[in-house]
Short mmCIF file of C-alpha atoms in Angstrom, two decimals:
data_model
loop_
_atom_site.label_atom_id
_atom_site.label_comp_id
_atom_site.label_asym_id
_atom_site.label_seq_id
_atom_site.Cartn_x
_atom_site.Cartn_y
_atom_site.Cartn_z
CA UNK V 1206 104.28 81.81 103.78
CA UNK V 1207 106.34 84.87 104.41
CA UNK V 1208 106.56 88.21 102.78
CA UNK V 1209 109.22 90.86 102.66
CA UNK V 1210 108.73 94.58 102.47
CA UNK V 1211 110.45 96.02 99.46
CA UNK V 1212 110.89 99.55 98.25
CA UNK V 1213 111.54 101.06 94.90
CA UNK V 1214 108.39 99.72 93.25
CA UNK V 1215 106.27 102.85 93.59
CA UNK V 1216 107.27 104.30 90.25
CA UNK V 1217 106.79 100.94 88.55
CA UNK V 1218 103.30 100.60 90.02
CA UNK V 1219 102.35 104.07 88.83
CA UNK V 1220 103.73 103.13 85.46
CA UNK V 1221 101.61 99.97 85.42
CA UNK V 1222 98.47 102.06 86.00
CA UNK V 1223 99.41 104.36 83.15
CA UNK V 1224 100.24 101.39 80.93
CA UNK V 1225 96.78 99.93 81.54
CA UNK V 1226 95.13 103.18 80.54
CA UNK V 1227 97.41 103.48 77.53
CA UNK V 1228 96.18 100.14 76.21
CA UNK V 1229 92.56 101.04 77.01
CA UNK V 1230 92.84 104.21 74.94
CA UNK V 1231 95.18 103.04 72.21
CA UNK V 1232 92.60 103.63 69.47
CA UNK V 1233 93.72 107.23 69.79
CA UNK V 1234 91.76 109.94 68.03
CA UNK V 1235 89.52 107.40 66.31
CA UNK V 1236 88.45 105.95 69.66
CA UNK V 1237 85.27 106.69 71.61
CA UNK V 1238 85.16 106.16 75.37
CA UNK V 1239 82.64 103.51 76.41
CA UNK V 1240 79.71 105.13 78.16
CA UNK V 1241 78.26 103.39 81.19
CA UNK V 1242 74.86 103.32 79.46
CA UNK V 1243 76.47 101.51 76.53
CA UNK V 1244 78.01 98.89 78.78
CA UNK V 1245 74.83 98.47 80.82
CA UNK V 1246 72.64 97.98 77.75
CA UNK V 1247 74.80 96.45 75.05
CA UNK V 1248 76.78 94.25 77.44
CA UNK V 1249 73.82 93.59 79.69
CA UNK V 1250 74.67 89.94 80.39
CA UNK V 1251 78.20 90.91 81.37
CA UNK V 1252 76.76 93.58 83.66
CA UNK V 1253 74.36 91.00 85.09
CA UNK V 1254 77.22 88.67 85.86
CA UNK V 1255 79.18 91.32 87.72
CA UNK V 1256 76.13 92.48 89.69
CA UNK V 1257 75.47 88.92 90.70
CA UNK V 1258 79.04 88.01 91.62
CA UNK V 1259 79.63 91.32 93.32
CA UNK V 1260 76.54 90.75 95.47
CA UNK V 1261 75.37 94.33 94.98
CA UNK V 1262 72.48 95.29 92.71
CA UNK V 1263 73.95 98.43 91.19
CA UNK V 1264 73.99 98.10 87.38
CA UNK V 1265 75.62 101.49 86.84
CA UNK V 1266 78.51 100.83 89.19
CA UNK V 1267 78.86 97.35 87.73
CA UNK V 1268 79.20 98.97 84.29
CA UNK V 1269 81.84 101.31 85.70
CA UNK V 1270 83.70 98.38 87.24
CA UNK V 1271 83.64 96.55 83.89
CA UNK V 1272 85.06 99.62 82.18
CA UNK V 1273 87.70 100.18 84.85
CA UNK V 1274 88.77 96.52 84.87
CA UNK V 1275 88.67 96.32 81.08
CA UNK V 1276 86.18 93.48 81.00
CA UNK V 1277 87.69 91.26 83.71
CA UNK V 1278 84.61 89.92 85.52
CA UNK V 1279 86.52 88.74 88.58
CA UNK V 1280 88.22 92.10 89.10
CA UNK V 1281 84.97 93.96 88.38
CA UNK V 1282 83.10 91.93 90.99
CA UNK V 1283 86.00 92.58 93.39
CA UNK V 1284 85.68 96.35 92.80
CA UNK V 1285 81.94 96.18 93.45
CA UNK V 1286 82.51 94.28 96.70
CA UNK V 1287 85.17 96.77 97.76
CA UNK V 1288 82.72 99.59 97.09
CA UNK V 1289 79.97 97.94 99.14
CA UNK V 1290 82.35 97.49 102.05
CA UNK V 1291 82.66 101.28 102.30
CA UNK V 1292 78.92 101.87 102.63
CA UNK V 1293 76.85 101.68 105.81
CA UNK V 1294 74.02 99.21 105.97
CA UNK V 1295 70.83 101.16 106.56
CA UNK V 1296 68.24 98.42 106.60
CA UNK V 1297 67.21 94.86 105.96
CA UNK V 1298 64.20 94.63 103.71
CA UNK V 1299 61.05 92.80 104.68
CA UNK V 1300 60.90 89.38 103.03
CA UNK V 1301 60.08 89.92 99.36
CA UNK V 1302 57.92 87.58 97.32
CA UNK V 1303 59.40 86.57 93.96
CA UNK V 1304 55.93 85.57 92.75
CA UNK V 1305 55.50 89.32 92.16
CA UNK V 1306 58.36 89.47 89.64
CA UNK V 1307 57.46 91.37 86.46
CA UNK V 1308 58.59 88.75 84.02
CA UNK V 1309 60.33 89.10 80.68
CA UNK V 1310 60.91 85.36 80.26
CA UNK V 1311 59.52 82.13 81.69
CA UNK V 1312 59.96 78.58 80.50
CA UNK V 1313 59.44 75.09 81.83
CA UNK V 1314 60.98 71.85 80.65
CA UNK V 1315 58.61 69.85 82.86
CA UNK V 1316 55.31 70.81 81.22
CA UNK V 1317 54.40 72.52 77.99
CA UNK V 1318 51.11 73.90 79.31
CA UNK V 1319 52.13 75.84 82.38
CA UNK V 1320 49.62 78.27 83.91
CA UNK V 1321 49.95 81.53 81.99
CA UNK V 1322 51.93 79.95 79.18
CA UNK V 1323 55.59 79.78 78.22
CA UNK V 1324 57.29 82.88 76.88
CA UNK V 1325 60.83 82.66 75.61
CA UNK V 1326 61.67 86.33 76.03
CA UNK V 1327 65.16 87.55 75.08
CA UNK V 1328 67.24 84.41 74.67
CA UNK V 1329 69.83 83.02 72.24
CA UNK V 1330 68.83 79.45 73.19
CA UNK V 1331 67.28 78.65 69.82
CA UNK V 1332 69.62 80.69 67.63
CA UNK V 1333 72.24 79.13 65.43
CA UNK V 1334 75.71 79.75 66.82
CA UNK V 1335 76.81 81.33 63.56
CA UNK V 1336 78.68 84.61 63.51
CA UNK V 1337 76.50 87.58 62.58
CA UNK V 1338 78.92 89.41 60.33
CA UNK V 1339 76.51 92.32 59.92
CA UNK V 1340 77.18 93.34 63.53
CA UNK V 1341 80.85 93.85 62.71
CA UNK V 1342 79.98 96.92 60.68
CA UNK V 1343 76.66 98.03 62.17
CA UNK V 1344 75.53 101.48 61.13
CA UNK V 1345 74.43 103.85 63.93
CA UNK V 1346 71.19 104.55 62.02
CA UNK V 1347 70.23 100.89 61.81
CA UNK V 1348 71.21 100.39 65.43
CA UNK V 1349 69.08 103.31 66.64
CA UNK V 1350 65.96 102.29 64.74
CA UNK V 1351 65.94 98.62 65.71
CA UNK V 1352 64.27 98.85 69.12
CA UNK V 1353 61.56 101.18 67.84
CA UNK V 1354 60.86 98.92 64.86
CA UNK V 1355 60.49 95.95 67.21
CA UNK V 1356 57.85 97.85 69.19
CA UNK V 1357 56.09 99.18 66.10
CA UNK V 1358 55.47 95.63 64.88
CA UNK V 1359 53.95 94.42 68.16
CA UNK V 1360 50.20 94.72 68.73
CA UNK V 1361 49.02 95.99 72.11
CA UNK V 1362 49.00 93.25 74.71
CA UNK V 1363 47.09 92.77 77.93
CA UNK V 1364 49.45 90.24 79.45
CA UNK V 1365 49.78 90.47 83.22
CA UNK V 1366 53.04 91.58 84.85
CA UNK V 1367 53.42 88.45 86.93
CA UNK V 1368 52.41 84.81 86.58
CA UNK V 1369 51.67 81.92 88.96
CA UNK V 1370 54.60 79.66 89.73
CA UNK V 1371 54.76 76.18 88.28
CA UNK V 1372 55.86 74.72 91.64
CA UNK V 1373 52.67 76.06 93.24
CA UNK V 1374 50.62 74.09 90.71
CA UNK V 1375 52.70 70.96 91.37
CA UNK V 1376 52.31 71.47 95.09
CA UNK V 1377 48.55 71.83 94.72
CA UNK V 1378 48.50 68.43 92.99
CA UNK V 1379 50.35 66.85 95.91
CA UNK V 1380 53.48 66.15 93.87
CA UNK V 1381 55.69 68.30 96.07
CA UNK V 1382 56.00 68.42 99.84
CA UNK V 1383 53.81 71.05 101.51
CA UNK V 1384 55.59 74.28 102.43
CA UNK V 1385 56.51 74.56 106.07
CA UNK V 1386 56.53 77.85 107.93
CA UNK V 1387 60.13 78.48 108.85
CA UNK V 1388 61.04 81.01 111.48
CA UNK V 1389 64.81 80.57 111.33
CA UNK V 1390 66.66 83.86 110.84
CA UNK V 1391 68.55 83.91 107.55
CA UNK V 1392 72.34 83.66 107.69
CA UNK V 1393 74.21 86.83 106.65
CA UNK V 1394 77.39 85.73 104.89
CA UNK V 1395 78.67 89.32 104.75
CA UNK V 1396 78.81 89.51 108.56
CA UNK V 1397 79.36 85.93 109.72
CA UNK V 1398 82.06 83.45 108.67
CA UNK V 1399 80.99 80.08 107.33
CA UNK V 1400 81.60 77.64 110.17
CA UNK V 1401 80.28 74.23 109.21
CA UNK V 1402 77.66 72.93 109.45
CA UNK V 1403 75.87 76.01 108.09
CA UNK V 1404 72.13 76.49 107.55
CA UNK V 1405 70.68 76.26 104.05
CA UNK V 1406 70.21 80.04 103.95
CA UNK V 1407 74.01 80.42 104.14
CA UNK V 1408 74.38 78.04 101.20
CA UNK V 1409 71.80 79.92 99.14
CA UNK V 1410 73.41 83.29 99.88
CA UNK V 1411 76.91 82.00 99.09
CA UNK V 1412 75.80 80.47 95.80
CA UNK V 1413 73.76 83.56 94.83
CA UNK V 1414 76.97 85.60 94.65
CA UNK V 1415 79.27 82.78 93.57
CA UNK V 1416 81.39 82.90 90.45
CA UNK V 1417 79.33 81.51 87.59
CA UNK V 1418 82.01 79.22 86.15
CA UNK V 1419 82.89 77.74 89.53
CA UNK V 1420 79.25 77.01 90.31
CA UNK V 1421 78.72 75.52 86.87
CA UNK V 1422 81.82 73.31 87.13
CA UNK V 1423 80.69 71.66 90.37
CA UNK V 1424 77.07 71.37 89.20
CA UNK V 1425 78.38 69.85 85.97
CA UNK V 1426 80.23 67.18 87.95
CA UNK V 1427 76.87 66.23 89.46
CA UNK V 1428 75.16 66.25 86.05
CA UNK V 1429 77.84 64.03 84.50
CA UNK V 1430 77.64 61.33 87.13
CA UNK V 1431 79.32 62.44 90.37
CA UNK V 1432 75.82 62.85 91.81
CA UNK V 1433 72.27 61.83 91.13
CA UNK V 1434 70.07 64.94 91.10
CA UNK V 1435 68.78 64.30 87.55
CA UNK V 1436 67.04 67.67 87.42
CA UNK V 1437 64.05 68.80 85.39
CA UNK V 1438 63.48 72.54 85.23
CA UNK V 1439 60.04 73.17 86.69
CA UNK V 1440 60.40 76.84 85.85
CA UNK V 1441 63.08 79.33 84.85
CA UNK V 1442 62.03 82.96 85.23
CA UNK V 1443 63.72 86.24 84.43
CA UNK V 1444 62.12 89.48 85.53
CA UNK V 1445 62.06 92.53 87.71
CA UNK V 1446 61.27 92.08 91.38
CA UNK V 1447 59.52 95.10 92.94
CA UNK V 1448 61.23 95.83 96.27
CA UNK V 1449 58.67 96.94 98.85
CA UNK V 1450 59.79 98.96 101.85
CA UNK V 1451 57.62 100.43 104.58
CA UNK V 1452 56.88 104.13 104.21
CA UNK V 1453 58.64 105.83 107.14
CA UNK V 1454 55.54 107.90 107.94
CA UNK V 1455 52.59 105.65 107.16
CA UNK V 1456 54.23 102.24 107.56
CA UNK V 1457 52.47 101.11 104.39
CA UNK V 1458 54.52 99.12 101.86
CA UNK V 1459 55.87 101.32 99.09
CA UNK V 1460 57.72 100.24 95.95
CA UNK V 1461 61.25 101.59 96.39
CA UNK V 1462 62.53 100.28 93.09
CA UNK V 1463 62.97 96.98 91.28
CA UNK V 1464 65.71 94.40 90.86
CA UNK V 1465 66.34 92.25 87.78
CA UNK V 1466 66.60 88.64 88.88
CA UNK V 1467 66.82 85.12 87.51
CA UNK V 1468 65.07 82.36 89.44
CA UNK V 1469 64.95 78.62 88.83
CA UNK V 1470 63.29 75.66 90.51
CA UNK V 1471 64.37 72.17 89.54
CA UNK V 1472 62.38 69.04 90.29
CA UNK V 1473 64.59 66.13 91.26
CA UNK V 1474 64.12 62.44 92.08
CA UNK V 1475 61.18 61.62 94.30
CA UNK V 1476 61.75 60.42 97.82
CA UNK V 1477 60.02 58.31 100.40
CA UNK V 1478 62.98 56.59 101.92
CA UNK V 1479 61.54 56.12 105.37
CA UNK V 1480 58.28 54.84 103.93
CA UNK V 1481 56.18 57.29 105.91
CA UNK V 1482 53.80 59.71 104.24
CA UNK V 1483 53.20 60.22 100.56
CA UNK V 1484 56.19 60.09 98.22
CA UNK V 1485 56.87 63.45 96.57
CA UNK V 1486 59.41 64.99 94.23
CA UNK V 1487 62.32 66.85 95.78
CA UNK V 1488 63.20 70.41 94.77
CA UNK V 1489 66.27 72.52 94.22
CA UNK V 1490 66.22 76.31 94.13
CA UNK V 1491 68.46 78.88 92.51
CA UNK V 1492 68.22 82.65 92.22
CA UNK V 1493 70.59 85.52 91.67
CA UNK V 1494 70.74 89.18 90.68
CA UNK V 1495 70.65 89.96 86.96
CA UNK V 1496 69.97 87.76 83.96
CA UNK V 1497 72.16 84.70 84.60
CA UNK V 1498 70.38 81.53 83.57
CA UNK V 1499 73.23 79.02 83.70
CA UNK V 1500 74.11 80.27 87.15
CA UNK V 1501 70.55 79.95 88.47
CA UNK V 1502 70.22 76.41 87.06
CA UNK V 1503 73.60 75.38 88.46
CA UNK V 1504 72.66 76.81 91.85
CA UNK V 1505 69.35 74.93 91.86
CA UNK V 1506 71.11 71.64 91.10
CA UNK V 1507 73.70 72.25 93.81
CA UNK V 1508 71.01 73.29 96.29
CA UNK V 1509 69.36 69.92 95.83
CA UNK V 1510 72.70 68.09 96.04
CA UNK V 1511 73.64 69.97 99.21
CA UNK V 1512 70.26 69.28 100.83
CA UNK V 1513 70.99 65.58 100.34
CA UNK V 1514 74.56 65.95 101.58
CA UNK V 1515 73.48 67.89 104.67
CA UNK V 1516 70.95 65.20 105.53
CA UNK V 1517 72.76 61.96 104.66
CA UNK V 1518 76.41 63.01 104.50
CA UNK V 1519 78.15 63.81 101.23
CA UNK V 1520 78.42 61.00 98.69
CA UNK V 1521 80.34 63.12 96.18
CA UNK V 1522 81.98 66.57 96.04
CA UNK V 1523 78.81 68.37 94.91
CA UNK V 1524 76.98 67.16 98.03
CA UNK V 1525 79.71 68.38 100.39
CA UNK V 1526 78.78 71.84 101.75
CA UNK V 1527 82.34 72.63 102.80
CA UNK V 1528 83.77 71.64 99.43
CA UNK V 1529 81.16 73.54 97.43
CA UNK V 1530 80.68 76.68 99.49
CA UNK V 1531 84.36 77.35 100.18
CA UNK V 1532 85.38 77.05 96.53
CA UNK V 1533 82.75 78.89 94.49
CA UNK V 1534 83.42 82.49 95.45
CA UNK V 1535 85.19 84.27 92.61
CA UNK V 1536 86.73 87.06 94.67
CA UNK V 1537 88.11 84.57 97.23
CA UNK V 1538 89.55 82.18 94.67
CA UNK V 1539 90.84 84.88 92.33
CA UNK V 1540 92.48 86.60 95.30
CA UNK V 1541 94.24 83.44 96.34
CA UNK V 1542 95.47 82.72 92.82
CA UNK V 1543 96.57 86.33 92.33
CA UNK V 1544 98.44 86.50 95.60
CA UNK V 1545 101.02 84.15 94.12
CA UNK V 1546 102.10 87.10 91.97
CA UNK V 1547 103.15 88.98 95.09
CA UNK V 1548 106.83 88.82 96.14
CA UNK V 1549 107.65 85.55 97.90
CA UNK V 1550 111.38 86.32 97.96
CA UNK V 1551 111.98 85.22 101.54
CA UNK V 1552 110.04 81.98 101.35
CA UNK V 1553 111.58 81.09 98.03
CA UNK V 1554 115.05 81.95 99.31
CA UNK V 1555 114.38 79.58 102.18
CA UNK V 1556 113.19 76.89 99.76
CA UNK V 1557 116.39 77.31 97.74
CA UNK V 1558 118.57 77.10 100.87
CA UNK V 1559 116.86 73.90 101.92
CA UNK V 1560 117.20 72.41 98.46
CA UNK V 1561 120.92 73.24 98.28
CA UNK V 1562 121.52 71.82 101.74
CA UNK V 1563 119.68 68.65 100.79
CA UNK V 1564 121.70 68.41 97.56
CA UNK V 1565 124.96 68.86 99.50
CA UNK V 1566 124.00 66.22 102.05
CA UNK V 1567 123.05 63.83 99.31
CA UNK V 1568 126.33 64.45 97.52
CA UNK V 1569 128.32 63.85 100.73
CA UNK V 1570 126.48 60.66 101.58
CA UNK V 1571 126.86 59.11 98.15
CA UNK V 1572 129.77 56.63 98.02
CA UNK V 1573 132.44 57.72 95.62
CA UNK V 1574 132.63 55.64 92.48
CA UNK V 1575 135.91 53.85 91.60
CA UNK V 1576 136.47 55.91 88.49
CA UNK V 1577 136.59 59.06 90.58
CA UNK V 1578 139.95 58.11 92.05
CA UNK V 1579 142.89 59.75 90.37
CA UNK G 763 36.16 121.57 76.43
CA UNK G 764 37.96 121.53 79.78
CA UNK G 765 40.67 118.94 80.29
CA UNK G 766 40.04 116.54 83.16
CA UNK G 767 42.32 117.44 86.06
CA UNK G 768 44.85 114.67 86.72
CA UNK G 769 43.98 112.43 89.63
CA UNK G 770 46.48 111.80 92.36
CA UNK G 771 47.76 108.23 92.44
CA UNK G 772 48.02 106.43 95.80
CA UNK G 773 50.89 107.53 98.06
CA UNK G 774 52.56 104.16 97.77
CA UNK G 775 53.20 104.81 94.07
CA UNK G 776 54.71 108.29 94.34
CA UNK G 777 58.35 107.22 94.81
CA UNK G 778 58.17 104.81 91.88
CA UNK G 779 56.68 107.48 89.62
CA UNK G 780 59.23 110.08 90.67
CA UNK G 781 62.12 107.64 90.21
CA UNK G 782 60.99 107.17 86.62
CA UNK G 783 61.65 110.80 85.65
CA UNK G 784 65.09 112.44 85.44
CA UNK G 785 66.47 113.08 88.92
CA UNK G 786 67.37 116.64 87.94
CA UNK G 787 63.68 117.43 87.33
CA UNK G 788 62.69 116.06 90.74
CA UNK G 789 65.45 117.95 92.53
CA UNK G 790 64.62 121.17 90.69
CA UNK G 791 60.95 120.95 91.57
CA UNK G 792 61.67 120.17 95.23
CA UNK G 793 64.08 123.10 95.35
CA UNK G 794 61.46 125.37 93.84
CA UNK G 795 58.83 124.20 96.34
CA UNK G 796 61.06 124.90 99.30
CA UNK G 797 61.19 128.60 98.37
CA UNK G 798 57.72 129.03 99.85
CA UNK G 799 57.80 126.24 102.43
CA UNK G 800 59.70 125.55 105.62
CA UNK G 801 61.48 122.22 105.50
CA UNK G 802 62.96 120.61 108.59
CA UNK G 803 64.96 117.39 108.44
CA UNK G 804 63.63 114.94 111.02
CA UNK G 805 66.43 112.55 110.03
CA UNK G 806 69.43 113.60 108.00
CA UNK G 807 69.28 112.19 104.46
CA UNK G 808 71.39 109.04 104.22
CA UNK G 809 72.64 106.72 101.54
CA UNK G 810 73.96 103.22 102.03
CA UNK G 811 72.92 99.65 101.53
CA UNK G 812 69.96 97.43 102.27
CA UNK G 813 70.13 93.67 102.71
CA UNK G 814 67.57 92.11 100.37
CA UNK G 815 65.55 89.37 102.01
CA UNK G 816 63.79 86.72 99.91
CA UNK G 817 61.93 83.50 100.57
CA UNK G 818 62.86 80.54 98.39
CA UNK G 819 59.98 78.80 96.68
CA UNK G 820 61.32 75.27 97.18
CA UNK G 821 61.46 74.94 100.97
CA UNK G 822 60.22 78.36 102.12
CA UNK G 823 63.56 79.35 103.69
CA UNK G 824 64.43 83.02 104.00
CA UNK G 825 67.84 83.98 102.60
CA UNK G 826 69.82 87.03 101.44
CA UNK G 827 70.79 87.04 97.74
CA UNK G 828 72.76 90.27 98.13
CA UNK G 829 72.54 93.96 98.85
CA UNK G 830 70.81 96.90 97.21
CA UNK G 831 71.65 100.61 97.27
CA UNK G 832 69.31 102.52 99.54
CA UNK G 833 68.81 106.19 100.32
CA UNK G 834 66.31 107.66 102.70
CA UNK G 835 65.09 110.97 104.07
CA UNK G 836 62.41 112.14 106.49
CA UNK G 837 61.26 115.76 106.63
CA UNK G 838 58.60 117.96 108.17
CA UNK G 839 57.19 120.58 105.82
CA UNK G 840 55.19 123.61 106.89
CA UNK G 841 53.44 126.16 104.71
CA UNK G 842 53.26 129.55 106.42
CA UNK G 843 51.57 129.10 109.78
CA UNK G 844 49.75 125.95 108.68
CA UNK G 845 49.86 122.47 110.12
CA UNK G 846 53.18 120.70 109.55
CA UNK G 847 53.13 117.64 107.31
CA UNK G 848 55.66 114.82 107.43
CA UNK G 849 57.09 113.44 104.23
CA UNK G 850 59.61 110.66 103.71
CA UNK G 851 61.23 108.46 101.12
CA UNK G 852 63.16 105.17 101.07
CA UNK G 853 64.51 104.47 97.62
CA UNK G 854 66.43 101.77 95.84
CA UNK G 855 68.95 104.41 94.81
CA UNK G 856 72.12 105.74 96.40
CA UNK G 857 71.47 109.47 95.96
CA UNK G 858 70.54 110.91 99.36
CA UNK G 859 69.76 114.28 97.77
CA UNK G 860 67.17 112.61 95.56
CA UNK G 861 65.61 110.88 98.56
CA UNK G 862 65.31 114.24 100.30
CA UNK G 863 63.74 115.85 97.24
CA UNK G 864 61.18 113.03 97.02
CA UNK G 865 60.53 113.29 100.78
CA UNK G 866 59.72 117.00 100.35
CA UNK G 867 57.40 116.24 97.42
CA UNK G 868 55.84 113.40 99.46
CA UNK G 869 54.91 115.91 102.16
CA UNK G 870 53.63 118.46 99.66
CA UNK G 871 51.39 115.87 98.03
CA UNK G 872 50.23 114.29 101.29
CA UNK G 873 49.26 117.66 102.77
CA UNK G 874 48.18 119.21 99.46
CA UNK G 875 50.51 122.10 100.32
CA UNK G 876 51.17 125.06 98.02
CA UNK G 877 52.88 123.80 94.86
CA UNK G 878 50.85 120.59 94.94
CA UNK G 879 49.58 121.14 91.40
CA UNK G 880 53.12 121.51 90.04
CA UNK G 881 53.94 117.96 91.08
CA UNK G 882 51.12 116.32 89.17
CA UNK G 883 52.69 116.73 85.69
CA UNK G 884 55.86 115.11 87.04
CA UNK G 885 53.86 112.13 88.31
CA UNK G 886 52.18 111.89 84.92
CA UNK G 887 55.55 111.94 83.17
CA UNK G 888 56.70 109.16 85.48
CA UNK G 889 53.61 107.13 84.69
CA UNK G 890 54.19 107.61 80.96
CA UNK G 891 57.74 106.35 81.32
CA UNK G 892 56.60 103.31 83.32
CA UNK G 893 53.91 102.60 80.73
CA UNK G 894 56.57 102.67 78.01
CA UNK G 895 58.74 100.23 79.99
CA UNK G 896 55.73 97.99 80.51
CA UNK G 897 55.01 98.01 76.80
CA UNK G 898 58.54 96.85 76.05
CA UNK G 899 58.31 94.06 78.61
CA UNK G 900 54.94 92.93 77.33
CA UNK G 901 56.31 92.93 73.79
CA UNK G 902 59.18 90.69 74.93
CA UNK G 903 56.61 88.25 76.27
CA UNK G 904 53.88 88.45 73.64
CA UNK G 905 56.22 88.09 70.66
CA UNK G 906 57.85 85.00 72.13
CA UNK G 907 54.80 83.20 73.50
CA UNK G 908 55.00 79.52 72.56
CA UNK G 909 51.93 78.10 70.87
CA UNK G 910 52.23 74.40 71.57
CA UNK G 911 48.97 73.62 69.79
CA UNK G 912 50.55 74.69 66.51
CA UNK G 913 53.58 72.55 67.20
CA UNK G 914 51.28 69.62 67.90
CA UNK G 915 49.46 70.10 64.61
CA UNK G 916 52.67 70.24 62.63
CA UNK G 917 53.95 67.11 64.32
CA UNK G 918 50.72 65.37 63.47
CA UNK G 919 51.16 66.48 59.88
CA UNK G 920 54.69 65.15 59.89
CA UNK G 921 53.52 61.88 61.31
CA UNK G 922 51.02 61.58 58.52
#
């Protein structure tokens, strides 16, 4: 591909910026600018998606990116990544334990009686997909009183913040392989290119910030038949992970803040192919920033598929690490698609020259037909 | 009747409590405290990113799901000719000025320096805010807890 420098577009580009803002503000005097708090709270799943795909847990900046990019999740994630690239990295956290997540939702499709119980939390899973027309004309008074009314109706509860994991119970029953102590340093995809084969930690990190639709599409191919994971959700959890950092003076762990996360473990087909040891279920794992359930489930399915592909060689696209990991990043794929909008005048001119030459040669080589003679 | 003086929570909870109150209040208090204290920066306050490290619960592999904003500060605070006390903060927040304010308060609390008592109401306000958040989260769980025994009974009824 070739590019050509052109001039004269500066005024047009400035005009395009102004045109974008003109459309954003076209409500005129009746309009109200979206506040970042409004975006963060009322469009919380959109914010979650951008946090996750941007790979930076910064809900406020994600809300700003959504506002700036007028709701385009790919561009918003791009803006968040661009922002993070301007910041120095100060530290790597000690390994955090997601068993400490302060949950707002946990379900299992494997067992009904999971330790601690199932709690649906905030979910539209069981709601009818009918339009709620009352939201179209919601009064500020009703809106402002709703959250308080919800709390007023709830008796005091002594539920714990965190709950035991379902996979730990399965492991205790010998249905899952015992955990091995791994000492391998995790792969940092923001500093190292993916050169295959890559360790599993690179796959997990890549999928954790992958574009949700891309991840879902490849996981869906596995679900529909181009694969054989046949997952059952052992547990899907949404909650706030306390991030513990050492106090610079005392060295003691201190809670520096918390991160909203979604985590999912899927149980897949059991294995004992070599006949040695006790047969156990296999597992897939998915987790990402924010409240993104479809993404976490898709990631868990693909994790299991990739484990199989890394061990036995890929039997289908979803088991091929190179195919999956190089095609799920939203900023990468959006960038490549968008670059086709850039001027390709030289390359296309060349294409046209070649086509015309080929047409001329073909015309010269064709025998003249009798009717052509005068 | 005398009110019970507020007890000081463990040092490991101070940043969390102070992050729960408006940053302007924390900065204002730290600024006020420094009028009577000498504050020396042992490390310049910084803001940037931290790489979050997690262990997956399927195979126990460590991996990085993404980055978090981080700010940090480390100060030495001295009251008059007293013994210097070190204070520090590492926050999941990208405001270096807030990290420095919390580092100053960390030293004041750790050394029980002059102004110590002024910090306690701020910690209490932070605790109240965290309690309110906890109540919301518990409500999300308790109101949506699935009672499978009831479902079983109804199914039995249906089967009858």
